[in-house]
Amino acid sequence: MAISFDEVEVGTELPAQSFPVDRAALVRYAGASGDFNPIHWNEKFALEVGLPDVIAHGMFTMAEAIRVVTDWTGDPGAVVEYGVRFSRPVVVPNDGVGAVIEVSGKVAKLLEDRRVQVDLVATSGGQKVLGMSRAVVQLG
Amino acid sequence: MALDPSFIGRSYPPTEPYQVSREKIREFAIAVRDPNPAYLDPEAAKALGYSDVIAPPTFPVVISMPAADQVIEDPELGLDFSRVVHGDQKFSYARPLRAGDRVRAVLTIDNIKSLAGNDVLTVTAELLEDSGEYLAKATMTLVARAAAADETKGE
C-alpha cells in the first residue's frame, strides 16, 4: 500500500511517533553499530567530559527519526536522501525509564520525478535534538 | 591549533570490502527497534522488488564511520581524536544496501574550517560495491572541539 505522489501536498503530515530510549537500547546500539564511545554507556566517563549524563548516539536518534518516513512509505528504499544536524544530545538517565524521542514530519516540498522533501522535527524533554532534519523520498 | 587546509581534497585508498549480511542487518534493525519486514524477511523484501533483505537508511554508518577513522587517526593531519564529535550526517542513496553486498568506502576530505576555535571537517565516504556499482554517499561533519568549548554540544 505505497503512498502515491498524487495523494500528498505541501503540508501533508506524516503520523507522529514516540520512541523510548533507555540504557539497554544504547548498549545494544553500541554493539550493533560498533560505536563504543563511553559517553553512550558510562555515566562516570560522561560526567568527566562535562556531559549532564549518558547521552544517546546521535546516529541512534537519526535512525529513530527516519522511521516516521519509512513507516509511512512502507518501503525503506524509497528514501533517496536523508540528513540531520546533531543539535542537542538526548540525555538518557539510568532511572529505569530513560528518555523519549518524539518525532513528527511533514511534506515540505514537491520535487521532480514524483519525489517529495519531508522535514522532520525530533525533540526530547521538550528540546529539539535534531536540526535541519530532512529526507527526500521517492513516491509511486 | 587550526588544521592544515592543504588537506582539503585529499582522498584515502578504498577500504577493504565490508560484507553486508542478513544477520548484521537484523542485528542493526533490532538495535534501532525497527521491525520493518524489509529488513528481516527476504520474502517481504522481494515483494518490494529487492533481491534480498535491505538495510535501514542509517546502516551505512557501520561502514562510513570506521572509514572516517582514516582521517581522525591520520598522524599527518594531527586531529585530537579525543575531542572529535559528530556534528551532522547526510546520506544519499543510489539504492539501499542489501545482504550480499561487498562494500568499499572511499573517503575524501571535502572541507576544513576553523569556527570559534573548533576544527570543523567535512568528510565524504563514497560507498561502492566491489563490482564497482555506486551505492551511496555518506557525508559527515566532524568537529574537534577547542579545549574550552561547550562540552554539551554535539552527539
Short mmCIF file of N, CA, C and O in Angstrom, two decimals, chain A residues 12-139:
data_model
loop_
_atom_site.label_atom_id
_atom_site.label_comp_id
_atom_site.label_asym_id
_atom_site.label_seq_id
_atom_site.Cartn_x
_atom_site.Cartn_y
_atom_site.Cartn_z
N THR A 12 1.24 18.11 4.01
CA THR A 12 0.74 16.80 4.43
C THR A 12 1.55 16.29 5.62
O THR A 12 2.78 16.24 5.56
N GLU A 13 0.85 15.96 6.70
CA GLU A 13 1.57 15.50 7.91
C GLU A 13 1.69 13.98 7.91
O GLU A 13 0.75 13.26 7.60
N LEU A 14 2.88 13.52 8.31
CA LEU A 14 3.10 12.09 8.48
C LEU A 14 2.72 11.73 9.91
O LEU A 14 2.84 12.57 10.81
N PRO A 15 2.25 10.50 10.14
CA PRO A 15 1.90 10.13 11.52
C PRO A 15 3.09 10.29 12.47
O PRO A 15 4.17 9.73 12.22
N ALA A 16 2.92 11.08 13.53
CA ALA A 16 4.00 11.30 14.50
C ALA A 16 4.19 10.04 15.35
O ALA A 16 3.27 9.24 15.50
N GLN A 17 5.41 9.86 15.87
CA GLN A 17 5.69 8.69 16.70
C GLN A 17 6.58 9.10 17.87
O GLN A 17 7.32 10.08 17.80
N SER A 18 6.50 8.29 18.95
CA SER A 18 7.37 8.46 20.13
C SER A 18 8.24 7.22 20.25
O SER A 18 7.74 6.10 20.13
N PHE A 19 9.52 7.43 20.49
CA PHE A 19 10.45 6.31 20.60
C PHE A 19 11.15 6.35 21.96
O PHE A 19 11.92 7.28 22.22
N PRO A 20 10.87 5.37 22.81
CA PRO A 20 11.58 5.34 24.10
C PRO A 20 13.03 4.91 23.90
O PRO A 20 13.34 4.14 22.99
N VAL A 21 13.92 5.43 24.74
CA VAL A 21 15.32 5.02 24.68
C VAL A 21 15.84 4.93 26.11
O VAL A 21 15.70 5.85 26.91
N ASP A 22 16.38 3.74 26.44
CA ASP A 22 16.95 3.55 27.77
C ASP A 22 18.39 3.05 27.61
O ASP A 22 18.89 2.89 26.50
N ARG A 23 19.05 2.82 28.74
CA ARG A 23 20.46 2.42 28.68
C ARG A 23 20.65 1.11 27.92
O ARG A 23 21.61 0.94 27.17
N ALA A 24 19.70 0.19 28.10
CA ALA A 24 19.81 -1.10 27.40
C ALA A 24 19.80 -0.88 25.88
O ALA A 24 20.54 -1.53 25.14
N ALA A 25 18.96 0.06 25.43
CA ALA A 25 18.90 0.35 23.99
C ALA A 25 20.24 0.89 23.50
O ALA A 25 20.69 0.56 22.39
N LEU A 26 20.90 1.71 24.32
CA LEU A 26 22.18 2.30 23.91
C LEU A 26 23.29 1.26 23.86
O LEU A 26 24.13 1.28 22.96
N VAL A 27 23.26 0.34 24.82
CA VAL A 27 24.28 -0.73 24.82
C VAL A 27 24.09 -1.61 23.59
O VAL A 27 25.05 -1.96 22.89
N ARG A 28 22.84 -1.91 23.30
CA ARG A 28 22.55 -2.74 22.12
C ARG A 28 22.97 -2.02 20.83
O ARG A 28 23.55 -2.62 19.93
N TYR A 29 22.68 -0.71 20.78
CA TYR A 29 23.05 0.05 19.58
C TYR A 29 24.57 0.13 19.45
O TYR A 29 25.12 0.05 18.34
N ALA A 30 25.25 0.31 20.58
CA ALA A 30 26.72 0.35 20.54
C ALA A 30 27.26 -0.93 19.90
O ALA A 30 28.12 -0.88 19.02
N GLY A 31 26.70 -2.06 20.33
CA GLY A 31 27.17 -3.34 19.79
C GLY A 31 26.87 -3.48 18.30
O GLY A 31 27.71 -3.93 17.53
N ALA A 32 25.66 -3.09 17.91
CA ALA A 32 25.25 -3.28 16.51
C ALA A 32 25.98 -2.33 15.57
O ALA A 32 26.27 -2.67 14.43
N SER A 33 26.27 -1.11 16.05
CA SER A 33 26.86 -0.10 15.18
C SER A 33 28.38 -0.10 15.24
O SER A 33 29.03 0.43 14.35
N GLY A 34 28.93 -0.64 16.33
CA GLY A 34 30.37 -0.58 16.51
C GLY A 34 30.85 0.72 17.13
O GLY A 34 32.05 0.96 17.23
N ASP A 35 29.91 1.58 17.56
CA ASP A 35 30.29 2.85 18.19
C ASP A 35 30.27 2.68 19.71
O ASP A 35 29.22 2.77 20.34
N PHE A 36 31.45 2.41 20.26
CA PHE A 36 31.57 2.12 21.69
C PHE A 36 32.05 3.32 22.50
O PHE A 36 32.57 3.15 23.60
N ASN A 37 31.87 4.52 21.97
CA ASN A 37 32.25 5.71 22.73
C ASN A 37 31.58 5.66 24.11
O ASN A 37 30.35 5.56 24.20
N PRO A 38 32.39 5.72 25.19
CA PRO A 38 31.81 5.54 26.53
C PRO A 38 30.82 6.62 26.95
O PRO A 38 30.06 6.40 27.90
N ILE A 39 30.77 7.76 26.24
CA ILE A 39 29.76 8.75 26.60
C ILE A 39 28.34 8.20 26.41
O ILE A 39 27.39 8.77 26.91
N HIS A 40 28.22 7.06 25.70
CA HIS A 40 26.91 6.48 25.43
C HIS A 40 26.53 5.36 26.39
O HIS A 40 25.46 4.77 26.25
N TRP A 41 27.42 5.02 27.33
CA TRP A 41 27.05 3.95 28.26
C TRP A 41 27.71 4.07 29.64
O TRP A 41 27.31 3.38 30.57
N ASN A 42 28.71 4.94 29.76
CA ASN A 42 29.46 5.02 31.02
C ASN A 42 29.22 6.39 31.67
O ASN A 42 29.77 7.40 31.23
N GLU A 43 28.39 6.37 32.71
CA GLU A 43 28.00 7.63 33.35
C GLU A 43 29.20 8.40 33.90
O GLU A 43 29.29 9.62 33.76
N LYS A 44 30.11 7.66 34.52
CA LYS A 44 31.29 8.31 35.12
C LYS A 44 32.07 9.05 34.05
O LYS A 44 32.45 10.22 34.21
N PHE A 45 32.28 8.39 32.93
CA PHE A 45 33.02 9.00 31.83
C PHE A 45 32.28 10.22 31.28
O PHE A 45 32.88 11.28 31.04
N ALA A 46 30.96 10.07 31.10
CA ALA A 46 30.16 11.18 30.55
C ALA A 46 30.27 12.41 31.44
O ALA A 46 30.46 13.54 30.96
N LEU A 47 30.16 12.21 32.74
CA LEU A 47 30.25 13.33 33.67
C LEU A 47 31.64 13.96 33.63
O LEU A 47 31.77 15.19 33.67
N GLU A 48 32.66 13.11 33.51
CA GLU A 48 34.03 13.63 33.48
C GLU A 48 34.30 14.54 32.29
O GLU A 48 35.12 15.44 32.36
N VAL A 49 33.63 14.27 31.17
CA VAL A 49 33.85 15.14 30.00
C VAL A 49 32.82 16.26 29.92
O VAL A 49 32.70 16.94 28.91
N GLY A 50 32.07 16.45 31.03
CA GLY A 50 31.22 17.63 31.13
C GLY A 50 29.79 17.45 30.66
O GLY A 50 29.05 18.43 30.57
N LEU A 51 29.40 16.22 30.35
CA LEU A 51 28.01 15.98 29.95
C LEU A 51 27.14 15.84 31.20
O LEU A 51 27.63 15.46 32.26
N PRO A 52 25.83 16.13 31.07
CA PRO A 52 24.95 16.01 32.24
C PRO A 52 24.71 14.55 32.65
O PRO A 52 24.37 14.28 33.80
N ASP A 53 24.89 13.63 31.72
CA ASP A 53 24.64 12.20 31.97
C ASP A 53 25.04 11.47 30.68
O ASP A 53 25.52 12.10 29.73
N VAL A 54 24.81 10.16 30.65
CA VAL A 54 24.99 9.42 29.41
C VAL A 54 24.05 10.00 28.34
O VAL A 54 22.91 10.36 28.64
N ILE A 55 24.55 10.11 27.12
CA ILE A 55 23.70 10.61 26.02
C ILE A 55 23.57 9.54 24.93
O ILE A 55 24.46 8.70 24.76
N ALA A 56 22.45 9.59 24.23
CA ALA A 56 22.23 8.65 23.13
C ALA A 56 23.19 8.96 21.98
O ALA A 56 23.58 10.12 21.78
N HIS A 57 23.55 7.92 21.23
CA HIS A 57 24.29 8.13 19.99
C HIS A 57 23.43 9.03 19.09
O HIS A 57 22.24 8.77 18.91
N GLY A 58 24.06 10.04 18.50
CA GLY A 58 23.31 10.84 17.53
C GLY A 58 22.74 9.98 16.42
O GLY A 58 21.62 10.18 15.96
N MET A 59 23.51 8.97 16.03
CA MET A 59 23.06 8.09 14.95
C MET A 59 21.88 7.23 15.36
O MET A 59 21.12 6.77 14.52
N PHE A 60 21.75 6.96 16.67
CA PHE A 60 20.55 6.24 17.15
C PHE A 60 19.33 7.13 16.95
O PHE A 60 18.30 6.70 16.41
N THR A 61 19.45 8.39 17.37
CA THR A 61 18.34 9.34 17.21
C THR A 61 17.99 9.50 15.73
O THR A 61 16.82 9.54 15.35
N MET A 62 19.03 9.57 14.90
CA MET A 62 18.80 9.70 13.46
C MET A 62 18.03 8.49 12.91
O MET A 62 17.15 8.62 12.07
N ALA A 63 18.40 7.31 13.42
CA ALA A 63 17.73 6.07 12.97
C ALA A 63 16.26 6.05 13.41
O ALA A 63 15.39 5.60 12.66
N GLU A 64 15.99 6.53 14.62
CA GLU A 64 14.60 6.56 15.09
C GLU A 64 13.79 7.53 14.24
O GLU A 64 12.67 7.23 13.83
N ALA A 65 14.35 8.72 13.99
CA ALA A 65 13.58 9.77 13.33
C ALA A 65 13.12 9.35 11.93
O ALA A 65 11.99 9.63 11.53
N ILE A 66 13.96 8.63 11.19
CA ILE A 66 13.58 8.29 9.81
C ILE A 66 12.45 7.26 9.77
O ILE A 66 11.79 7.09 8.75
N ARG A 67 12.19 6.63 10.92
CA ARG A 67 11.07 5.65 10.92
C ARG A 67 9.74 6.32 10.65
O ARG A 67 8.81 5.67 10.13
N VAL A 68 9.62 7.59 10.98
CA VAL A 68 8.37 8.29 10.66
C VAL A 68 8.15 8.28 9.14
O VAL A 68 7.03 8.18 8.65
N VAL A 69 9.26 8.31 8.40
CA VAL A 69 9.17 8.28 6.94
C VAL A 69 9.03 6.85 6.43
O VAL A 69 8.17 6.56 5.59
N THR A 70 9.86 5.93 6.92
CA THR A 70 9.84 4.57 6.36
C THR A 70 8.57 3.82 6.74
O THR A 70 8.08 2.99 5.98
N ASP A 71 8.00 4.12 7.92
CA ASP A 71 6.72 3.51 8.27
C ASP A 71 5.60 4.07 7.39
O ASP A 71 4.62 3.39 7.09
N TRP A 72 5.75 5.32 6.98
CA TRP A 72 4.75 5.98 6.13
C TRP A 72 4.78 5.41 4.72
O TRP A 72 3.74 5.10 4.13
N THR A 73 6.01 5.24 4.17
CA THR A 73 6.10 4.75 2.78
C THR A 73 5.97 3.24 2.71
O THR A 73 5.62 2.71 1.66
N GLY A 74 6.28 2.54 3.81
CA GLY A 74 6.29 1.07 3.76
C GLY A 74 7.60 0.54 3.21
O GLY A 74 8.15 -0.41 3.74
N ASP A 75 8.14 1.16 2.18
CA ASP A 75 9.39 0.72 1.55
C ASP A 75 10.52 1.63 2.00
O ASP A 75 10.60 2.78 1.56
N PRO A 76 11.41 1.13 2.87
CA PRO A 76 12.51 1.99 3.35
C PRO A 76 13.45 2.42 2.22
O PRO A 76 14.13 3.43 2.33
N GLY A 77 13.45 1.66 1.13
CA GLY A 77 14.29 2.01 -0.01
C GLY A 77 13.79 3.23 -0.78
O GLY A 77 14.45 3.71 -1.70
N ALA A 78 12.60 3.72 -0.39
CA ALA A 78 12.07 4.94 -1.03
C ALA A 78 12.84 6.19 -0.59
O ALA A 78 12.73 7.24 -1.21
N VAL A 79 13.60 6.07 0.49
CA VAL A 79 14.38 7.22 0.98
C VAL A 79 15.62 7.37 0.09
O VAL A 79 16.45 6.46 0.03
N VAL A 80 15.73 8.48 -0.62
CA VAL A 80 16.88 8.67 -1.52
C VAL A 80 17.92 9.64 -0.94
O VAL A 80 19.07 9.63 -1.37
N GLU A 81 17.50 10.46 0.03
CA GLU A 81 18.45 11.32 0.74
C GLU A 81 17.95 11.47 2.17
O GLU A 81 16.73 11.49 2.41
N TYR A 82 18.89 11.59 3.09
CA TYR A 82 18.50 11.82 4.49
C TYR A 82 19.65 12.49 5.21
O TYR A 82 20.78 12.00 5.15
N GLY A 83 19.36 13.62 5.85
CA GLY A 83 20.41 14.32 6.57
C GLY A 83 19.89 14.96 7.84
O GLY A 83 18.72 15.33 7.92
N VAL A 84 20.75 15.05 8.84
CA VAL A 84 20.39 15.72 10.10
C VAL A 84 21.61 16.46 10.64
O VAL A 84 22.76 16.16 10.29
N ARG A 85 21.32 17.42 11.51
CA ARG A 85 22.37 18.04 12.33
C ARG A 85 22.12 17.61 13.77
O ARG A 85 20.97 17.62 14.24
N PHE A 86 23.19 17.23 14.46
CA PHE A 86 23.04 16.81 15.86
C PHE A 86 23.12 18.06 16.74
O PHE A 86 24.20 18.49 17.15
N SER A 87 21.96 18.67 16.99
CA SER A 87 21.99 19.99 17.62
C SER A 87 22.04 19.92 19.15
O SER A 87 22.64 20.78 19.78
N ARG A 88 21.41 18.91 19.74
CA ARG A 88 21.45 18.74 21.19
C ARG A 88 21.47 17.26 21.52
O ARG A 88 20.82 16.48 20.84
N PRO A 89 22.14 16.87 22.59
CA PRO A 89 22.14 15.44 22.92
C PRO A 89 20.82 15.01 23.57
O PRO A 89 20.14 15.81 24.21
N VAL A 90 20.49 13.73 23.36
CA VAL A 90 19.37 13.11 24.08
C VAL A 90 19.95 12.50 25.36
O VAL A 90 20.72 11.55 25.30
N VAL A 91 19.62 13.10 26.49
CA VAL A 91 20.17 12.66 27.77
C VAL A 91 19.34 11.46 28.25
O VAL A 91 18.11 11.51 28.28
N VAL A 92 20.05 10.37 28.61
CA VAL A 92 19.37 9.11 28.97
C VAL A 92 19.73 8.72 30.40
O VAL A 92 20.76 8.09 30.64
N PRO A 93 18.91 9.12 31.38
CA PRO A 93 19.22 8.79 32.76
C PRO A 93 19.04 7.30 33.06
O PRO A 93 18.28 6.61 32.38
N ASN A 94 19.77 6.84 34.06
CA ASN A 94 19.69 5.42 34.46
C ASN A 94 18.65 5.27 35.56
O ASN A 94 18.96 4.88 36.69
N ASP A 95 17.40 5.61 35.22
CA ASP A 95 16.35 5.63 36.24
C ASP A 95 15.27 4.59 35.96
O ASP A 95 14.18 4.65 36.52
N GLY A 96 15.58 3.65 35.08
CA GLY A 96 14.59 2.63 34.75
C GLY A 96 13.57 3.09 33.73
O GLY A 96 12.76 2.30 33.26
N VAL A 97 13.61 4.36 33.39
CA VAL A 97 12.66 4.92 32.42
C VAL A 97 13.40 5.38 31.17
O VAL A 97 13.04 5.01 30.05
N GLY A 98 14.45 6.16 31.37
CA GLY A 98 15.21 6.67 30.23
C GLY A 98 14.59 7.92 29.65
O GLY A 98 14.06 8.75 30.38
N ALA A 99 14.65 8.05 28.34
CA ALA A 99 14.17 9.25 27.65
C ALA A 99 13.21 8.83 26.55
O ALA A 99 13.07 7.66 26.23
N VAL A 100 12.55 9.83 25.98
CA VAL A 100 11.65 9.59 24.85
C VAL A 100 12.03 10.58 23.74
O VAL A 100 12.28 11.75 24.01
N ILE A 101 12.11 10.06 22.54
CA ILE A 101 12.35 10.90 21.37
C ILE A 101 11.02 11.02 20.62
O ILE A 101 10.44 10.01 20.22
N GLU A 102 10.54 12.25 20.48
CA GLU A 102 9.27 12.50 19.79
C GLU A 102 9.59 13.00 18.40
O GLU A 102 10.35 13.96 18.25
N VAL A 103 8.97 12.39 17.39
CA VAL A 103 9.28 12.76 16.01
C VAL A 103 8.00 13.04 15.22
O VAL A 103 7.07 12.24 15.25
N SER A 104 7.98 14.18 14.55
CA SER A 104 6.89 14.47 13.63
C SER A 104 7.51 14.86 12.29
O SER A 104 8.69 15.20 12.20
N GLY A 105 6.70 14.78 11.24
CA GLY A 105 7.22 15.12 9.93
C GLY A 105 6.11 15.61 9.03
O GLY A 105 4.95 15.25 9.21
N LYS A 106 6.49 16.46 8.09
CA LYS A 106 5.51 16.87 7.09
C LYS A 106 6.17 17.12 5.75
O LYS A 106 7.38 17.37 5.67
N VAL A 107 5.35 17.02 4.73
CA VAL A 107 5.85 17.24 3.38
C VAL A 107 6.12 18.73 3.22
O VAL A 107 5.22 19.56 3.38
N ALA A 108 7.38 19.07 2.92
CA ALA A 108 7.77 20.48 2.82
C ALA A 108 7.83 20.97 1.38
O ALA A 108 7.62 22.14 1.12
N LYS A 109 8.16 20.06 0.47
CA LYS A 109 8.29 20.45 -0.95
C LYS A 109 7.90 19.29 -1.83
O LYS A 109 8.18 18.13 -1.50
N LEU A 110 7.31 19.61 -2.97
CA LEU A 110 7.12 18.62 -4.02
C LEU A 110 8.25 18.81 -5.02
O LEU A 110 8.54 19.94 -5.44
N LEU A 111 8.92 17.71 -5.36
CA LEU A 111 10.10 17.79 -6.23
C LEU A 111 9.80 17.09 -7.56
O LEU A 111 8.71 16.53 -7.75
N GLU A 112 10.78 17.11 -8.45
CA GLU A 112 10.61 16.43 -9.74
C GLU A 112 10.64 14.92 -9.55
O GLU A 112 11.07 14.41 -8.53
N ASP A 113 10.20 14.22 -10.58
CA ASP A 113 10.25 12.75 -10.63
C ASP A 113 9.47 12.10 -9.48
O ASP A 113 9.89 11.06 -8.96
N ARG A 114 8.37 12.73 -9.08
CA ARG A 114 7.48 12.18 -8.04
C ARG A 114 8.22 11.98 -6.71
O ARG A 114 8.00 11.02 -5.99
N ARG A 115 9.14 12.91 -6.43
CA ARG A 115 9.83 12.89 -5.14
C ARG A 115 9.29 14.03 -4.28
O ARG A 115 8.82 15.04 -4.80
N VAL A 116 9.39 13.85 -2.96
CA VAL A 116 8.99 14.91 -2.04
C VAL A 116 10.08 15.09 -0.98
O VAL A 116 10.82 14.16 -0.66
N GLN A 117 10.16 16.31 -0.47
CA GLN A 117 11.03 16.57 0.67
C GLN A 117 10.19 16.54 1.93
O GLN A 117 9.17 17.24 2.03
N VAL A 118 10.59 15.72 2.89
CA VAL A 118 9.92 15.65 4.18
C VAL A 118 10.82 16.30 5.21
O VAL A 118 12.00 15.95 5.32
N ASP A 119 10.28 17.26 5.94
CA ASP A 119 11.04 17.86 7.05
C ASP A 119 10.59 17.21 8.35
O ASP A 119 9.39 17.06 8.60
N LEU A 120 11.58 16.82 9.16
CA LEU A 120 11.30 16.12 10.42
C LEU A 120 11.62 17.03 11.59
O LEU A 120 12.55 17.83 11.52
N VAL A 121 10.86 16.87 12.67
CA VAL A 121 11.17 17.57 13.92
C VAL A 121 11.32 16.49 14.99
O VAL A 121 10.41 15.68 15.20
N ALA A 122 12.48 16.46 15.65
CA ALA A 122 12.73 15.48 16.71
C ALA A 122 13.04 16.23 17.99
O ALA A 122 13.92 17.09 18.02
N THR A 123 12.30 15.91 19.04
CA THR A 123 12.52 16.55 20.34
C THR A 123 12.67 15.49 21.42
O THR A 123 12.20 14.36 21.27
N SER A 124 13.32 15.88 22.50
CA SER A 124 13.38 15.03 23.69
C SER A 124 13.37 15.96 24.90
O SER A 124 14.11 16.95 24.92
N GLY A 125 12.52 15.66 25.85
CA GLY A 125 12.40 16.53 27.02
C GLY A 125 12.01 17.95 26.63
O GLY A 125 12.38 18.92 27.30
N GLY A 126 11.26 18.09 25.53
CA GLY A 126 10.79 19.40 25.11
C GLY A 126 11.80 20.21 24.31
O GLY A 126 11.52 21.32 23.89
N GLN A 127 12.99 19.64 24.08
CA GLN A 127 14.01 20.37 23.35
C GLN A 127 14.33 19.69 22.03
O GLN A 127 14.36 18.45 21.94
N LYS A 128 14.56 20.51 21.02
CA LYS A 128 14.86 19.98 19.70
C LYS A 128 16.23 19.32 19.73
O LYS A 128 17.22 19.94 20.13
N VAL A 129 16.30 18.06 19.30
CA VAL A 129 17.58 17.33 19.36
C VAL A 129 18.22 17.15 17.98
O VAL A 129 19.41 16.88 17.89
N LEU A 130 17.43 17.29 16.92
CA LEU A 130 17.99 17.26 15.57
C LEU A 130 17.63 18.57 14.89
O LEU A 130 16.51 19.06 15.04
N GLY A 131 18.58 19.12 14.14
CA GLY A 131 18.29 20.30 13.34
C GLY A 131 18.40 19.94 11.87
O GLY A 131 19.04 18.94 11.53
N MET A 132 17.81 20.73 11.01
CA MET A 132 17.92 20.53 9.55
C MET A 132 17.67 19.07 9.20
O MET A 132 18.37 18.49 8.38
N SER A 133 16.65 18.49 9.81
CA SER A 133 16.41 17.08 9.62
C SER A 133 15.44 16.89 8.47
O SER A 133 14.26 17.24 8.59
N ARG A 134 15.94 16.40 7.37
CA ARG A 134 15.07 16.27 6.20
C ARG A 134 15.44 15.06 5.36
O ARG A 134 16.58 14.61 5.36
N ALA A 135 14.43 14.57 4.67
CA ALA A 135 14.61 13.41 3.80
C ALA A 135 13.96 13.71 2.45
O ALA A 135 12.97 14.43 2.38
N VAL A 136 14.54 13.15 1.42
CA VAL A 136 13.91 13.17 0.10
C VAL A 136 13.44 11.75 -0.17
O VAL A 136 14.19 10.78 0.02
N VAL A 137 12.16 11.64 -0.56
CA VAL A 137 11.53 10.33 -0.66
C VAL A 137 10.95 10.16 -2.07
O VAL A 137 10.30 11.07 -2.59
N GLN A 138 11.20 9.00 -2.64
CA GLN A 138 10.63 8.67 -3.95
C GLN A 138 9.26 8.03 -3.74
O GLN A 138 9.18 6.97 -3.12
N LEU A 139 8.23 8.69 -4.24
CA LEU A 139 6.89 8.10 -4.11
C LEU A 139 6.48 7.45 -5.44
O LEU A 139 7.09 7.68 -6.48
#
